[in-house]
Amino acid sequence: MAERIRFIPRATLNAQTNLAGFVELVRTRFIPLRACNRFEDHAWSIEGVGSRDGDCKFVYFSQTGVEPREYYPSGIRRGPAEIPEERLLREPFRSFAKAMLVYLHAWEESINLGVRMAAFRYLEAALHEINGSTCPTATTPEVLNCACNLAAEELSGISSYLRGKQLKMIYRYMVELRLVAVLGEWECPLREPPRTRNRVGKQFDAERQRKLPSPQALEALAAIFSSDSNDPTDIFASSACALMLCDPSRSVEVLFAPQHILAQDWIDSDTGEVGTGLRWFPAKGAAPIIKTVIPSMRDMAVRAVDRLRQLSAPARALARWYEAYPDRLYLPPHLEYLRGRDRLDQKEMYAVLFGGDVAKRSKTEVDRVRKWLVAMNVPRVSKRGGGGGTSAAFADLERAVLARLPAGFPVMDRKTGMRYSEALCLARVGNSTQEQPVRPSVASIALNTQSCGRP
C-alpha cells in the first residue's frame, strides 16, 4: 500500500452504515496484505508479511478450532487449504474481519498475524453464542468478556492473554470508527502471567533449569558435531546449536543469518589467543551487532559456519541461477539439451524435476511425476489411451516450476534485504535426509529456510 488511508466515520450515521462504508473503503482502496490476495478470497498469503520463522504461509478466515491441514486437496500442501463454507467465519463478520485485519496492519503492523486472527475468531464465536448472529456492530463488553473466556478455556495463560490484548486493540478501533451500536470502554479481564525471566531466586532458577537441555542431550549434540556424519539433519542441527552455544542467540537469527556471518578475528592482548565474532541481525528489530566469540570457542564457530555453508551451497547456487534467469527453468548441464524440446516424456520430466539422468523409471517414480503434474495443474497427454506414458509441454512445466519460487524472491529477508543466494541456512525443498545429490534438482527451487535437512 503506497499510503495509509484513514476511515472517517460519520457520527450522524448508525453503526451498520459506518460498517458498510468501512468494509467498502478497505475492499477498494487497500491491498489485502499482499498484492496477490483478493478481498473475496478466504485465505490470504502472508509470506514475507507474517512471522518470518513460522511454517504458516496463509491466514484463513475460518472459525475457531479449524485445522487447515485437514482440508488440503488429496493431502498435498500446495497453495492454501480449501476450507468448507460452513467452517468459515460467518457473515457479516467475515467481511468485517478481513477489512479490520488489513486496516490494523496498516496502522498497527504486526508480524504475528496468527494471534491477531485468533482474536477475531474468538470474537465471532462470542457474538454467535450471545446474540445468535455475528454482526460486529453488536460487540459489547459482555461479548468481549465471553471471547476472553473462550480463549482462556482452550489456551495457556500467556496465549490467551495475547489474544485478549488483540481484542482490546480491535475494540478500541471499532469504537473510534463507530462500528459498534453502543460506544463504550473495556478492559481485558485476562492478566499477564508472571514472567520468571525478569526475576531472581529459586523460582527463576527452577524455570531456567526446566527449559535447558539435559546434560545428556548436550553431550549427544557434541558427539554428533564432532563426528563425520554425512546426514544433513545431523550436520544442520549440531552446527546450528554449536553457533548458539558459541554466542547465545535466537534460533530464528541463525535461520536468517548471512553466509558471511563470521567477523574479523581478534587477539587477546594478555594471552595472545585468537577469538572471532559473529554478525547477528536481532529478530526483535534492534540494530545489527557483532558478538564476541571467546578464543576457546573460535574453532567451533568456524567449523559450524563452514559446515552450514557447505550444506547450503547447492541451494545458493540454485538461487543465483534464478536471480540471473528469473524467467527460465533451471536445467543442470547434462540436461540442457532438453531446453529446445517442445514436449518432455516421463523419464525426462523425472530427471528435470527430481534430479538424475534420463533413464527408465519404476512405477513409484512414474507415479511421483504424475502426482506432481496433477498438484501443479500442468496439462498432460497420455499416449495410446494411457498405456504409453505421459508427456507435458516444456513451457507448461517451466511455468509451473517458476510459480514455486518463494514470495519476494530473490529477497529472503525483507527487513535486512538479504537474498536467498546470501543465506547461511538454506535448502532445496525435497532434499533427502541422506547425502545430498551432486546436482541441484529443478523441483527444489522453492527454497526452504526452515531447516537444511527438512524434506
GROMACS .gro file of C-alpha atoms in nm:
model
  455
    1MET     CA    1   0.000   0.000   0.000
    2ALA     CA    2   0.154   0.330  -0.113
    3GLU     CA    3  -0.016   0.542   0.153
    4ARG     CA    4  -0.204   0.481   0.472
    5ILE     CA    5  -0.568   0.583   0.446
    6ARG     CA    6  -0.789   0.675   0.739
    7PHE     CA    7  -1.156   0.582   0.751
    8ILE     CA    8  -1.354   0.881   0.877
    9PRO     CA    9  -1.688   0.771   1.025
   10ARG     CA   10  -1.992   0.994   1.024
   11ALA     CA   11  -2.145   1.049   1.364
   12THR     CA   12  -2.485   1.105   1.206
   13LEU     CA   13  -2.489   0.752   1.061
   14ASN     CA   14  -2.566   0.434   1.250
   15ALA     CA   15  -2.306   0.164   1.315
   16GLN     CA   16  -2.420  -0.064   1.034
   17THR     CA   17  -2.394   0.212   0.776
   18ASN     CA   18  -2.046   0.305   0.900
   19LEU     CA   19  -1.951  -0.065   0.891
   20ALA     CA   20  -2.062  -0.096   0.529
   21GLY     CA   21  -1.861   0.214   0.435
   22PHE     CA   22  -1.556   0.088   0.622
   23VAL     CA   23  -1.560  -0.253   0.450
   24GLU     CA   24  -1.609  -0.090   0.109
   25LEU     CA   25  -1.320   0.153   0.168
   26VAL     CA   26  -1.078  -0.125   0.259
   27ARG     CA   27  -1.203  -0.353  -0.019
   28THR     CA   28  -1.147  -0.091  -0.288
   29ARG     CA   29  -0.855   0.117  -0.157
   30PHE     CA   30  -0.631  -0.119   0.041
   31ILE     CA   31  -0.408  -0.410  -0.066
   32PRO     CA   32  -0.508  -0.726   0.127
   33LEU     CA   33  -0.163  -0.769   0.291
   34ARG     CA   34  -0.003  -0.880  -0.037
   35ALA     CA   35  -0.080  -0.787  -0.398
   36CYS     CA   36  -0.155  -1.148  -0.491
   37ASN     CA   37  -0.450  -1.164  -0.249
   38ARG     CA   38  -0.808  -1.077  -0.339
   39PHE     CA   39  -1.051  -0.941  -0.082
   40GLU     CA   40  -1.310  -1.205  -0.169
   41ASP     CA   41  -1.066  -1.494  -0.107
   42HIS     CA   42  -1.097  -1.682   0.222
   43ALA     CA   43  -0.724  -1.750   0.258
   44TRP     CA   44  -0.460  -1.481   0.215
   45SER     CA   45  -0.089  -1.528   0.163
   46ILE     CA   46   0.120  -1.376   0.441
   47GLU     CA   47   0.461  -1.500   0.323
   48GLY     CA   48   0.706  -1.221   0.392
   49VAL     CA   49   0.442  -1.030   0.591
   50GLY     CA   50   0.378  -1.253   0.891
   51SER     CA   51   0.617  -1.409   1.140
   52ARG     CA   52   0.931  -1.495   0.945
   53ASP     CA   53   1.011  -1.812   1.140
   54GLY     CA   54   0.668  -1.969   1.114
   55ASP     CA   55   0.550  -2.254   0.891
   56CYS     CA   56   0.220  -2.088   0.807
   57LYS     CA   57   0.211  -1.908   0.471
   58PHE     CA   58  -0.160  -1.826   0.474
   59VAL     CA   59  -0.408  -1.666   0.709
   60TYR     CA   60  -0.750  -1.831   0.699
   61PHE     CA   61  -1.082  -1.661   0.772
   62SER     CA   62  -1.210  -1.973   0.942
   63GLN     CA   63  -1.389  -2.037   1.267
   64THR     CA   64  -1.206  -2.126   1.585
   65GLY     CA   65  -1.097  -2.487   1.609
   66VAL     CA   66  -1.049  -2.536   1.233
   67GLU     CA   67  -0.724  -2.713   1.133
   68PRO     CA   68  -0.629  -2.611   0.775
   69ARG     CA   69  -0.412  -2.923   0.729
   70GLU     CA   70  -0.731  -3.132   0.730
   71TYR     CA   71  -0.858  -2.958   0.416
   72TYR     CA   72  -0.578  -2.988   0.161
   73PRO     CA   73  -0.697  -3.147  -0.166
   74SER     CA   74  -0.557  -3.501  -0.189
   75GLY     CA   75  -0.343  -3.421   0.114
   76ILE     CA   76  -0.099  -3.214  -0.099
   77ARG     CA   77   0.010  -2.893   0.072
   78ARG     CA   78   0.033  -2.671  -0.234
   79GLY     CA   79  -0.133  -2.335  -0.201
   80PRO     CA   80  -0.399  -2.270   0.063
   81ALA     CA   81  -0.627  -2.532   0.216
   82GLU     CA   82  -0.982  -2.545   0.083
   83ILE     CA   83  -1.190  -2.493   0.396
   84PRO     CA   84  -1.564  -2.562   0.354
   85GLU     CA   85  -1.803  -2.267   0.364
   86GLU     CA   86  -1.966  -2.391   0.685
   87ARG     CA   87  -1.632  -2.377   0.868
   88LEU     CA   88  -1.551  -2.021   0.762
   89LEU     CA   89  -1.628  -1.715   0.972
   90ARG     CA   90  -1.996  -1.637   0.931
   91GLU     CA   91  -2.111  -1.324   0.753
   92PRO     CA   92  -2.130  -1.034   0.812
   93PHE     CA   93  -1.838  -1.086   1.050
   94ARG     CA   94  -1.614  -1.239   0.782
   95SER     CA   95  -1.607  -0.924   0.569
   96PHE     CA   96  -1.551  -0.712   0.879
   97ALA     CA   97  -1.260  -0.933   0.991
   98LYS     CA   98  -1.095  -0.904   0.651
   99ALA     CA   99  -1.132  -0.527   0.645
  100MET     CA  100  -1.020  -0.475   1.004
  101LEU     CA  101  -0.721  -0.711   0.966
  102VAL     CA  102  -0.595  -0.506   0.672
  103TYR     CA  103  -0.672  -0.173   0.839
  104LEU     CA  104  -0.497  -0.272   1.160
  105HIS     CA  105  -0.195  -0.396   0.969
  106ALA     CA  106  -0.166  -0.055   0.805
  107TRP     CA  107  -0.176   0.132   1.137
  108GLU     CA  108  -0.066  -0.130   1.391
  109GLU     CA  109   0.168  -0.353   1.189
  110SER     CA  110   0.238  -0.692   1.344
  111ILE     CA  111   0.447  -0.989   1.237
  112ASN     CA  112   0.224  -1.225   1.437
  113LEU     CA  113  -0.091  -1.216   1.229
  114GLY     CA  114  -0.186  -1.562   1.360
  115VAL     CA  115  -0.254  -1.426   1.710
  116ARG     CA  116  -0.447  -1.130   1.570
  117MET     CA  117  -0.660  -1.358   1.353
  118ALA     CA  118  -0.727  -1.586   1.651
  119ALA     CA  119  -0.870  -1.287   1.840
  120PHE     CA  120  -1.117  -1.227   1.555
  121ARG     CA  121  -1.223  -1.593   1.570
  122TYR     CA  122  -1.299  -1.579   1.942
  123LEU     CA  123  -1.491  -1.254   1.897
  124GLU     CA  124  -1.700  -1.412   1.619
  125ALA     CA  125  -1.771  -1.719   1.834
  126ALA     CA  126  -1.873  -1.499   2.130
  127LEU     CA  127  -2.107  -1.288   1.914
  128HIS     CA  128  -2.278  -1.602   1.786
  129GLU     CA  129  -2.303  -1.755   2.132
  130ILE     CA  130  -2.461  -1.447   2.291
  131ASN     CA  131  -2.663  -1.300   2.005
  132GLY     CA  132  -2.719  -1.591   1.770
  133SER     CA  133  -2.569  -1.381   1.488
  134THR     CA  134  -2.226  -1.246   1.404
  135CYS     CA  135  -2.289  -0.881   1.327
  136PRO     CA  136  -1.984  -0.698   1.469
  137THR     CA  137  -2.192  -0.388   1.550
  138ALA     CA  138  -2.338  -0.586   1.842
  139THR     CA  139  -1.997  -0.608   2.012
  140THR     CA  140  -2.019  -0.507   2.378
  141PRO     CA  141  -1.803  -0.558   2.689
  142GLU     CA  142  -2.017  -0.865   2.764
  143VAL     CA  143  -1.933  -1.015   2.425
  144LEU     CA  144  -1.565  -0.935   2.469
  145ASN     CA  145  -1.559  -1.097   2.813
  146CYS     CA  146  -1.716  -1.407   2.660
  147ALA     CA  147  -1.447  -1.411   2.390
  148CYS     CA  148  -1.177  -1.394   2.657
  149ASN     CA  149  -1.340  -1.681   2.847
  150LEU     CA  150  -1.345  -1.894   2.532
  151ALA     CA  151  -0.975  -1.824   2.478
  152ALA     CA  152  -0.889  -1.899   2.842
  153GLU     CA  153  -1.072  -2.234   2.825
  154GLU     CA  154  -0.867  -2.353   2.527
  155LEU     CA  155  -0.526  -2.190   2.567
  156SER     CA  156  -0.248  -2.141   2.818
  157GLY     CA  157  -0.222  -1.825   3.025
  158ILE     CA  158   0.019  -1.633   2.805
  159SER     CA  159  -0.155  -1.739   2.481
  160SER     CA  160  -0.500  -1.634   2.599
  161TYR     CA  161  -0.356  -1.310   2.738
  162LEU     CA  162  -0.204  -1.220   2.399
  163ARG     CA  163  -0.539  -1.276   2.229
  164GLY     CA  164  -0.704  -1.060   2.493
  165LYS     CA  165  -0.458  -0.779   2.413
  166GLN     CA  166  -0.552  -0.802   2.048
  167LEU     CA  167  -0.922  -0.795   2.135
  168LYS     CA  168  -0.867  -0.475   2.330
  169MET     CA  169  -0.699  -0.314   2.028
  170ILE     CA  170  -0.971  -0.434   1.791
  171TYR     CA  171  -1.246  -0.298   2.014
  172ARG     CA  172  -1.067   0.037   2.054
  173TYR     CA  173  -1.060   0.078   1.676
  174MET     CA  174  -1.423  -0.033   1.647
  175VAL     CA  175  -1.525   0.240   1.892
  176GLU     CA  176  -1.310   0.507   1.725
  177LEU     CA  177  -1.452   0.420   1.384
  178ARG     CA  178  -1.808   0.399   1.524
  179LEU     CA  179  -1.858   0.041   1.410
  180VAL     CA  180  -2.046  -0.060   1.727
  181ALA     CA  181  -2.403   0.032   1.816
  182VAL     CA  182  -2.316   0.123   2.175
  183LEU     CA  183  -1.990   0.311   2.231
  184GLY     CA  184  -1.800   0.227   2.546
  185GLU     CA  185  -1.473   0.126   2.711
  186TRP     CA  186  -1.344  -0.218   2.800
  187GLU     CA  187  -1.052  -0.362   2.990
  188CYS     CA  188  -0.938  -0.715   2.920
  189PRO     CA  189  -1.001  -0.936   3.227
  190LEU     CA  190  -0.709  -1.166   3.143
  191ARG     CA  191  -0.391  -1.082   3.327
  192GLU     CA  192  -0.038  -1.134   3.204
  193PRO     CA  193   0.120  -1.438   3.373
  194PRO     CA  194   0.431  -1.369   3.584
  195ARG     CA  195   0.747  -1.357   3.376
  196THR     CA  196   1.008  -1.555   3.562
  197ARG     CA  197   1.282  -1.433   3.329
  198ASN     CA  198   1.254  -1.091   3.494
  199ARG     CA  199   1.309  -1.230   3.844
  200VAL     CA  200   1.582  -1.385   4.057
  201GLY     CA  201   1.574  -1.656   4.318
  202LYS     CA  202   1.466  -2.017   4.339
  203GLN     CA  203   1.163  -1.980   4.110
  204PHE     CA  204   1.375  -1.823   3.838
  205ASP     CA  205   1.647  -2.088   3.872
  206ALA     CA  206   1.394  -2.372   3.857
  207GLU     CA  207   1.222  -2.226   3.550
  208ARG     CA  208   1.552  -2.174   3.373
  209GLN     CA  209   1.667  -2.528   3.454
  210ARG     CA  210   1.339  -2.669   3.323
  211LYS     CA  211   1.394  -2.505   2.984
  212LEU     CA  212   1.758  -2.609   2.944
  213PRO     CA  213   1.852  -2.929   2.759
  214SER     CA  214   1.967  -3.214   2.976
  215PRO     CA  215   2.343  -3.277   3.012
  216GLN     CA  216   2.293  -3.599   2.813
  217ALA     CA  217   2.134  -3.406   2.526
  218LEU     CA  218   2.422  -3.157   2.516
  219GLU     CA  219   2.675  -3.439   2.519
  220ALA     CA  220   2.491  -3.610   2.233
  221LEU     CA  221   2.495  -3.287   2.028
  222ALA     CA  222   2.868  -3.252   2.090
  223ALA     CA  223   2.927  -3.611   1.978
  224ILE     CA  224   2.724  -3.557   1.660
  225PHE     CA  225   2.906  -3.230   1.586
  226SER     CA  226   3.245  -3.398   1.630
  227SER     CA  227   3.152  -3.696   1.415
  228ASP     CA  228   3.195  -3.725   1.040
  229SER     CA  229   2.824  -3.783   0.973
  230ASN     CA  230   2.705  -3.706   0.622
  231ASP     CA  231   2.341  -3.683   0.727
  232PRO     CA  232   2.221  -3.325   0.652
  233THR     CA  233   1.990  -3.334   0.955
  234ASP     CA  234   2.281  -3.417   1.186
  235ILE     CA  235   2.501  -3.153   1.028
  236PHE     CA  236   2.240  -2.879   1.039
  237ALA     CA  237   2.110  -2.942   1.393
  238SER     CA  238   2.451  -2.983   1.556
  239SER     CA  239   2.609  -2.688   1.370
  240ALA     CA  240   2.321  -2.450   1.443
  241CYS     CA  241   2.327  -2.548   1.812
  242ALA     CA  242   2.705  -2.505   1.818
  243LEU     CA  243   2.670  -2.148   1.687
  244MET     CA  244   2.411  -2.064   1.951
  245LEU     CA  245   2.638  -2.207   2.221
  246CYS     CA  246   2.933  -2.002   2.093
  247ASP     CA  247   2.725  -1.689   2.116
  248PRO     CA  248   2.372  -1.706   2.264
  249SER     CA  249   2.107  -1.603   2.012
  250ARG     CA  250   1.755  -1.684   1.897
  251SER     CA  251   1.707  -1.977   1.661
  252VAL     CA  252   1.537  -1.752   1.403
  253GLU     CA  253   1.851  -1.534   1.398
  254VAL     CA  254   2.053  -1.838   1.294
  255LEU     CA  255   1.799  -1.936   1.027
  256PHE     CA  256   1.814  -1.585   0.879
  257ALA     CA  257   2.188  -1.534   0.920
  258PRO     CA  258   2.404  -1.441   0.618
  259GLN     CA  259   2.660  -1.692   0.495
  260HIS     CA  260   2.933  -1.437   0.577
  261ILE     CA  261   2.838  -1.441   0.944
  262LEU     CA  262   3.196  -1.463   1.069
  263ALA     CA  263   3.350  -1.130   1.161
  264GLN     CA  264   3.719  -1.043   1.174
  265ASP     CA  265   3.935  -1.233   1.422
  266TRP     CA  266   4.072  -1.055   1.726
  267ILE     CA  267   4.368  -1.124   1.956
  268ASP     CA  268   4.360  -1.125   2.335
  269SER     CA  269   4.626  -0.872   2.438
  270ASP     CA  270   4.704  -1.063   2.759
  271THR     CA  271   4.726  -1.421   2.633
  272GLY     CA  272   4.780  -1.381   2.259
  273GLU     CA  273   4.489  -1.618   2.190
  274VAL     CA  274   4.273  -1.561   1.883
  275GLY     CA  275   3.898  -1.512   1.907
  276THR     CA  276   3.641  -1.418   1.649
  277GLY     CA  277   3.297  -1.261   1.619
  278LEU     CA  278   2.955  -1.339   1.473
  279ARG     CA  279   2.733  -1.093   1.287
  280TRP     CA  280   2.373  -1.107   1.411
  281PHE     CA  281   2.058  -0.931   1.297
  282PRO     CA  282   1.835  -0.927   1.607
  283ALA     CA  283   1.488  -1.069   1.540
  284LYS     CA  284   1.313  -0.805   1.752
  285GLY     CA  285   1.433  -0.511   1.550
  286ALA     CA  286   1.747  -0.396   1.731
  287ALA     CA  287   2.043  -0.272   1.529
  288PRO     CA  288   2.280  -0.531   1.375
  289ILE     CA  289   2.555  -0.634   1.613
  290ILE     CA  290   2.882  -0.828   1.620
  291LYS     CA  291   2.903  -1.054   1.924
  292THR     CA  292   3.235  -1.176   2.054
  293VAL     CA  293   3.330  -1.544   2.045
  294ILE     CA  294   3.594  -1.627   2.305
  295PRO     CA  295   3.918  -1.796   2.187
  296SER     CA  296   3.827  -2.135   2.332
  297MET     CA  297   3.511  -2.141   2.117
  298ARG     CA  298   3.656  -1.991   1.798
  299ASP     CA  299   3.737  -2.317   1.621
  300MET     CA  300   3.388  -2.448   1.697
  301ALA     CA  301   3.226  -2.137   1.548
  302VAL     CA  302   3.443  -2.151   1.234
  303ARG     CA  303   3.373  -2.522   1.183
  304ALA     CA  304   2.999  -2.479   1.237
  305VAL     CA  305   2.978  -2.196   0.982
  306ASP     CA  306   3.190  -2.388   0.732
  307ARG     CA  307   2.968  -2.697   0.759
  308LEU     CA  308   2.650  -2.494   0.717
  309ARG     CA  309   2.795  -2.318   0.413
  310GLN     CA  310   2.884  -2.649   0.251
  311LEU     CA  311   2.540  -2.792   0.331
  312SER     CA  312   2.355  -2.499   0.176
  313ALA     CA  313   2.590  -2.444  -0.122
  314PRO     CA  314   2.369  -2.629  -0.376
  315ALA     CA  315   2.064  -2.425  -0.275
  316ARG     CA  316   2.256  -2.097  -0.301
  317ALA     CA  317   2.378  -2.199  -0.647
  318LEU     CA  318   2.019  -2.261  -0.748
  319ALA     CA  319   1.917  -1.923  -0.607
  320ARG     CA  320   2.192  -1.748  -0.804
  321TRP     CA  321   2.066  -1.913  -1.124
  322TYR     CA  322   1.714  -1.781  -1.074
  323GLU     CA  323   1.846  -1.436  -0.987
  324ALA     CA  324   2.022  -1.430  -1.325
  325TYR     CA  325   1.744  -1.607  -1.521
  326PRO     CA  326   1.413  -1.543  -1.340
  327ASP     CA  327   1.205  -1.647  -1.642
  328ARG     CA  328   1.391  -1.968  -1.731
  329LEU     CA  329   1.374  -2.316  -1.586
  330TYR     CA  330   1.700  -2.436  -1.433
  331LEU     CA  331   1.849  -2.736  -1.609
  332PRO     CA  332   2.176  -2.898  -1.498
  333PRO     CA  333   2.440  -2.915  -1.774
  334HIS     CA  334   2.369  -3.279  -1.863
  335LEU     CA  335   2.000  -3.193  -1.928
  336GLU     CA  336   2.048  -2.860  -2.104
  337TYR     CA  337   1.975  -3.027  -2.439
  338LEU     CA  338   1.611  -3.065  -2.328
  339ARG     CA  339   1.554  -2.688  -2.334
  340GLY     CA  340   1.478  -2.693  -2.706
  341ARG     CA  341   1.218  -2.970  -2.677
  342ASP     CA  342   0.851  -2.898  -2.732
  343ARG     CA  343   0.738  -3.180  -2.501
  344LEU     CA  344   0.901  -3.399  -2.236
  345ASP     CA  345   0.819  -3.759  -2.154
  346GLN     CA  346   0.803  -3.915  -1.807
  347LYS     CA  347   1.170  -4.012  -1.792
  348GLU     CA  348   1.280  -3.664  -1.895
  349MET     CA  349   1.039  -3.492  -1.655
  350TYR     CA  350   1.161  -3.706  -1.365
  351ALA     CA  351   1.523  -3.607  -1.435
  352VAL     CA  352   1.428  -3.239  -1.462
  353LEU     CA  353   1.209  -3.233  -1.151
  354PHE     CA  354   1.388  -3.468  -0.914
  355GLY     CA  355   1.745  -3.499  -1.044
  356GLY     CA  356   1.948  -3.776  -1.203
  357ASP     CA  357   1.978  -3.897  -1.559
  358VAL     CA  358   1.713  -3.969  -1.820
  359ALA     CA  359   1.654  -4.340  -1.762
  360LYS     CA  360   1.379  -4.594  -1.721
  361ARG     CA  361   1.179  -4.526  -1.404
  362SER     CA  362   0.998  -4.751  -1.162
  363LYS     CA  363   0.622  -4.739  -1.117
  364THR     CA  364   0.672  -4.545  -0.793
  365GLU     CA  365   0.887  -4.284  -0.965
  366VAL     CA  366   0.645  -4.255  -1.257
  367ASP     CA  367   0.362  -4.206  -1.009
  368ARG     CA  368   0.563  -3.934  -0.837
  369VAL     CA  369   0.584  -3.741  -1.163
  370ARG     CA  370   0.211  -3.785  -1.226
  371LYS     CA  371   0.119  -3.659  -0.878
  372TRP     CA  372   0.344  -3.356  -0.919
  373LEU     CA  373   0.182  -3.267  -1.252
  374VAL     CA  374  -0.166  -3.304  -1.103
  375ALA     CA  375  -0.077  -3.096  -0.797
  376MET     CA  376   0.068  -2.817  -1.012
  377ASN     CA  377  -0.218  -2.827  -1.267
  378VAL     CA  378   0.019  -2.899  -1.554
  379PRO     CA  379  -0.167  -3.012  -1.870
  380ARG     CA  380  -0.053  -3.357  -1.980
  381VAL     CA  381  -0.123  -3.604  -2.258
  382SER     CA  382  -0.134  -3.983  -2.219
  383LYS     CA  383  -0.014  -4.187  -2.515
  384ARG     CA  384  -0.212  -4.476  -2.659
  385GLY     CA  385  -0.501  -4.449  -2.418
  386GLY     CA  386  -0.283  -4.418  -2.111
  387GLY     CA  387  -0.065  -4.723  -2.165
  388GLY     CA  388   0.232  -4.546  -2.317
  389GLY     CA  389   0.321  -4.292  -2.056
  390THR     CA  390   0.253  -3.922  -2.012
  391SER     CA  391   0.406  -3.617  -2.173
  392ALA     CA  392   0.382  -3.246  -2.097
  393ALA     CA  393   0.481  -2.930  -2.281
  394PHE     CA  394   0.818  -2.791  -2.172
  395ALA     CA  395   0.663  -2.443  -2.149
  396ASP     CA  396   0.389  -2.567  -1.912
  397LEU     CA  397   0.644  -2.745  -1.694
  398GLU     CA  398   0.865  -2.437  -1.687
  399ARG     CA  399   0.571  -2.215  -1.590
  400ALA     CA  400   0.470  -2.449  -1.303
  401VAL     CA  401   0.823  -2.466  -1.160
  402LEU     CA  402   0.877  -2.090  -1.178
  403ALA     CA  403   0.548  -2.037  -0.994
  404ARG     CA  404   0.705  -2.212  -0.695
  405LEU     CA  405   0.973  -1.951  -0.643
  406PRO     CA  406   0.934  -1.811  -0.290
  407ALA     CA  407   0.730  -1.496  -0.245
  408GLY     CA  408   0.954  -1.192  -0.273
  409PHE     CA  409   1.233  -1.385  -0.443
  410PRO     CA  410   1.524  -1.309  -0.470
  411VAL     CA  411   1.496  -1.129  -0.133
  412MET     CA  412   1.471  -1.372   0.157
  413ASP     CA  413   1.454  -1.126   0.447
  414ARG     CA  414   1.279  -0.802   0.359
  415LYS     CA  415   1.391  -0.640   0.685
  416THR     CA  416   1.761  -0.669   0.604
  417GLY     CA  417   1.745  -0.708   0.225
  418MET     CA  418   1.939  -1.036   0.239
  419ARG     CA  419   1.894  -1.252  -0.071
  420TYR     CA  420   1.843  -1.627  -0.077
  421SER     CA  421   2.180  -1.657  -0.250
  422GLU     CA  422   2.344  -1.493   0.053
  423ALA     CA  423   2.185  -1.707   0.327
  424LEU     CA  424   2.374  -1.939   0.558
  425CYS     CA  425   2.084  -2.177   0.623
  426LEU     CA  426   1.914  -2.275   0.300
  427ALA     CA  427   1.787  -2.598   0.148
  428ARG     CA  428   1.615  -2.715  -0.166
  429VAL     CA  429   1.264  -2.839  -0.092
  430GLY     CA  430   1.262  -3.214  -0.139
  431ASN     CA  431   1.618  -3.267  -0.017
  432SER     CA  432   1.664  -3.618   0.117
  433THR     CA  433   1.791  -3.665   0.471
  434GLN     CA  434   2.059  -3.882   0.314
  435GLU     CA  435   2.366  -3.749   0.139
  436GLN     CA  436   2.271  -3.469  -0.099
  437PRO     CA  437   2.278  -3.531  -0.476
  438VAL     CA  438   2.559  -3.368  -0.667
  439ARG     CA  439   2.325  -3.174  -0.897
  440PRO     CA  440   2.051  -2.945  -0.764
  441SER     CA  441   1.711  -3.067  -0.882
  442VAL     CA  442   1.479  -2.821  -1.052
  443ALA     CA  443   1.175  -2.912  -0.843
  444SER     CA  444   1.361  -2.780  -0.541
  445ILE     CA  445   1.354  -2.416  -0.640
  446ALA     CA  446   1.100  -2.335  -0.367
  447LEU     CA  447   1.390  -2.276  -0.131
  448ASN     CA  448   1.330  -2.381   0.227
  449THR     CA  449   1.469  -2.163   0.505
  450GLN     CA  450   1.326  -2.361   0.794
  451SER     CA  451   1.581  -2.641   0.811
  452CYS     CA  452   1.859  -2.755   0.584
  453GLY     CA  453   1.770  -3.118   0.649
  454ARG     CA  454   1.396  -3.091   0.637
  455PRO     CA  455   1.217  -3.253   0.338
   0.00000   0.00000   0.00000
